[in-house]
mmCIF file of C-alpha atoms in Angstrom:
data_model
loop_
_atom_site.group_PDB
_atom_site.id
_atom_site.type_symbol
_atom_site.label_atom_id
_atom_site.label_comp_id
_atom_site.label_asym_id
_atom_site.label_seq_id
_atom_site.Cartn_x
_atom_site.Cartn_y
_atom_site.Cartn_z
ATOM 1 C CA MET U 264 9.150 2.854 15.385
ATOM 2 C CA GLY U 265 5.740 4.430 14.822
ATOM 3 C CA ASN U 266 3.599 4.617 11.758
ATOM 4 C CA VAL U 267 5.080 6.410 8.784
ATOM 5 C CA PHE U 268 1.805 8.117 8.027
ATOM 6 C CA GLU U 269 -0.050 10.274 10.498
ATOM 7 C CA LYS U 270 -3.803 10.215 10.061
ATOM 8 C CA ARG U 271 -4.021 13.861 11.135
ATOM 9 C CA LYS U 272 -2.197 15.091 8.047
ATOM 10 C CA ARG U 273 -4.397 16.042 5.166
ATOM 11 C CA GLY U 274 -4.132 14.302 1.860
ATOM 12 C CA ILE U 275 -5.310 15.263 -1.588
ATOM 13 C CA LYS U 276 -9.061 15.333 -2.153
ATOM 14 C CA MET U 277 -10.025 13.187 -5.125
ATOM 15 C CA LYS U 278 -13.301 12.054 -6.664
ATOM 16 C CA ASP U 279 -13.622 8.437 -7.683
ATOM 17 C CA ALA U 280 -15.648 7.006 -10.576
ATOM 18 C CA ASN U 281 -18.852 7.354 -8.540
ATOM 19 C CA CYS U 282 -18.102 11.051 -7.902
ATOM 20 C CA THR U 283 -17.570 10.239 -4.240
ATOM 21 C CA SER U 284 -15.023 12.513 -2.627
ATOM 22 C CA ARG U 285 -12.237 10.766 -0.733
ATOM 23 C CA GLU U 286 -8.894 11.748 0.690
ATOM 24 C CA LEU U 287 -5.837 10.463 -1.132
ATOM 25 C CA THR U 288 -2.976 10.194 1.343
ATOM 26 C CA LEU U 289 0.629 9.166 0.815
ATOM 27 C CA ALA U 290 -0.209 5.853 2.472
ATOM 28 C CA THR U 291 -3.032 5.273 -0.005
ATOM 29 C CA ILE U 292 -0.812 6.149 -2.961
ATOM 30 C CA ILE U 293 1.925 3.771 -1.803
ATOM 31 C CA TRP U 294 -0.508 0.935 -1.137
ATOM 32 C CA SER U 295 -2.238 1.473 -4.501
ATOM 33 C CA ASN U 296 1.107 1.171 -6.243
ATOM 34 C CA ILE U 297 1.956 -1.968 -4.269
ATOM 35 C CA MET U 298 -1.339 -3.445 -5.492
ATOM 36 C CA ARG U 299 -0.439 -2.358 -9.022
ATOM 37 C CA GLN U 300 2.854 -4.235 -8.726
ATOM 38 C CA GLN U 301 0.959 -7.275 -7.440
ATOM 39 C CA TYR U 302 -1.197 -7.145 -10.566
ATOM 40 C CA LEU U 303 1.775 -6.616 -12.902
ATOM 41 C CA GLN U 304 3.602 -9.564 -11.347
ATOM 42 C CA GLY U 305 0.491 -11.743 -11.649
ATOM 43 C CA LEU U 306 0.271 -12.539 -7.934
ATOM 44 C CA SER U 307 -2.954 -13.620 -6.265
ATOM 45 C CA ASP U 308 -3.657 -12.418 -2.725
ATOM 46 C CA LYS U 309 -2.601 -15.822 -1.400
ATOM 47 C CA GLN U 310 0.677 -15.688 -3.371
ATOM 48 C CA LEU U 311 1.354 -12.119 -2.238
ATOM 49 C CA CYS U 312 0.846 -13.163 1.383
ATOM 50 C CA LYS U 313 3.316 -16.002 0.945
ATOM 51 C CA VAL U 314 5.912 -13.681 -0.647
ATOM 52 C CA LEU U 315 5.484 -11.061 2.081
ATOM 53 C CA GLY U 316 5.270 -13.569 4.914
ATOM 54 C CA VAL U 317 1.971 -12.183 6.228
ATOM 55 C CA THR U 318 -1.485 -13.618 6.779
ATOM 56 C CA ILE U 319 -4.405 -12.838 4.526
ATOM 57 C CA ARG U 320 -5.937 -10.893 7.437
ATOM 58 C CA THR U 321 -2.833 -8.660 7.628
ATOM 59 C CA LEU U 322 -3.056 -8.029 3.895
ATOM 60 C CA TYR U 323 -6.704 -6.997 4.240
ATOM 61 C CA ASN U 324 -5.796 -4.739 7.176
ATOM 62 C CA TYR U 325 -3.216 -2.987 4.981
ATOM 63 C CA ARG U 326 -5.858 -2.548 2.286
ATOM 64 C CA SER U 327 -8.468 -1.093 4.604
ATOM 65 C CA ASP U 328 -6.002 1.274 6.314
ATOM 66 C CA PRO U 329 -2.584 1.520 4.640
ATOM 67 C CA SER U 330 -1.447 4.046 7.241
ATOM 68 C CA VAL U 331 -0.865 1.189 9.702
ATOM 69 C CA MET U 332 2.270 0.158 7.791
ATOM 70 C CA THR U 333 5.623 1.223 9.170
ATOM 71 C CA MET U 334 8.552 2.247 6.983
ATOM 72 C CA LYS U 335 10.257 -1.046 7.859
ATOM 73 C CA GLN U 336 7.219 -2.976 6.588
ATOM 74 C CA ILE U 337 7.100 -0.892 3.404
ATOM 75 C CA GLN U 338 10.810 -1.508 2.789
ATOM 76 C CA SER U 339 10.252 -5.234 3.324
ATOM 77 C CA VAL U 340 7.476 -5.222 0.716
ATOM 78 C CA LEU U 341 9.727 -3.355 -1.722
ATOM 79 C CA ASP U 342 12.575 -5.813 -1.198
ATOM 80 C CA LYS U 343 10.379 -8.887 -1.561
ATOM 81 C CA LEU U 344 8.638 -7.604 -4.699
ATOM 82 C CA ASP U 345 11.962 -6.371 -6.107
ATOM 83 C CA ILE U 346 10.867 -2.761 -6.634
ATOM 84 C CA ASP U 347 12.415 0.506 -5.467
ATOM 85 C CA MET U 348 10.824 3.443 -3.666
ATOM 86 C CA GLU U 349 11.070 5.705 -6.720
ATOM 87 C CA THR U 350 9.120 3.219 -8.822
ATOM 88 C CA LEU U 351 6.569 2.938 -6.054
ATOM 89 C CA LEU U 352 6.018 6.676 -5.769
ATOM 90 C CA ILE U 353 5.897 7.571 -9.472
ATOM 91 C CA ALA U 354 3.969 4.564 -10.768
#
């Protein structure tokens, strides 16, 4: 199964706090909300890695390019953090 997110597809252009323009893709939105859930559940990066069964390097890879995650990996994260897709998308 390939990546859920294709890098070719355009996202939403947003400006961050430094007025730097960046593209906000579905992958970025999903990963941002996963990080939000990590914060809300009080998990450190090390604890999150243990829960997800991934290395710290894999976690950093997801952060730098969330589009590398497959739908199966996203579903695994949702299951392990006990959140549903709707919560993830509207958070």
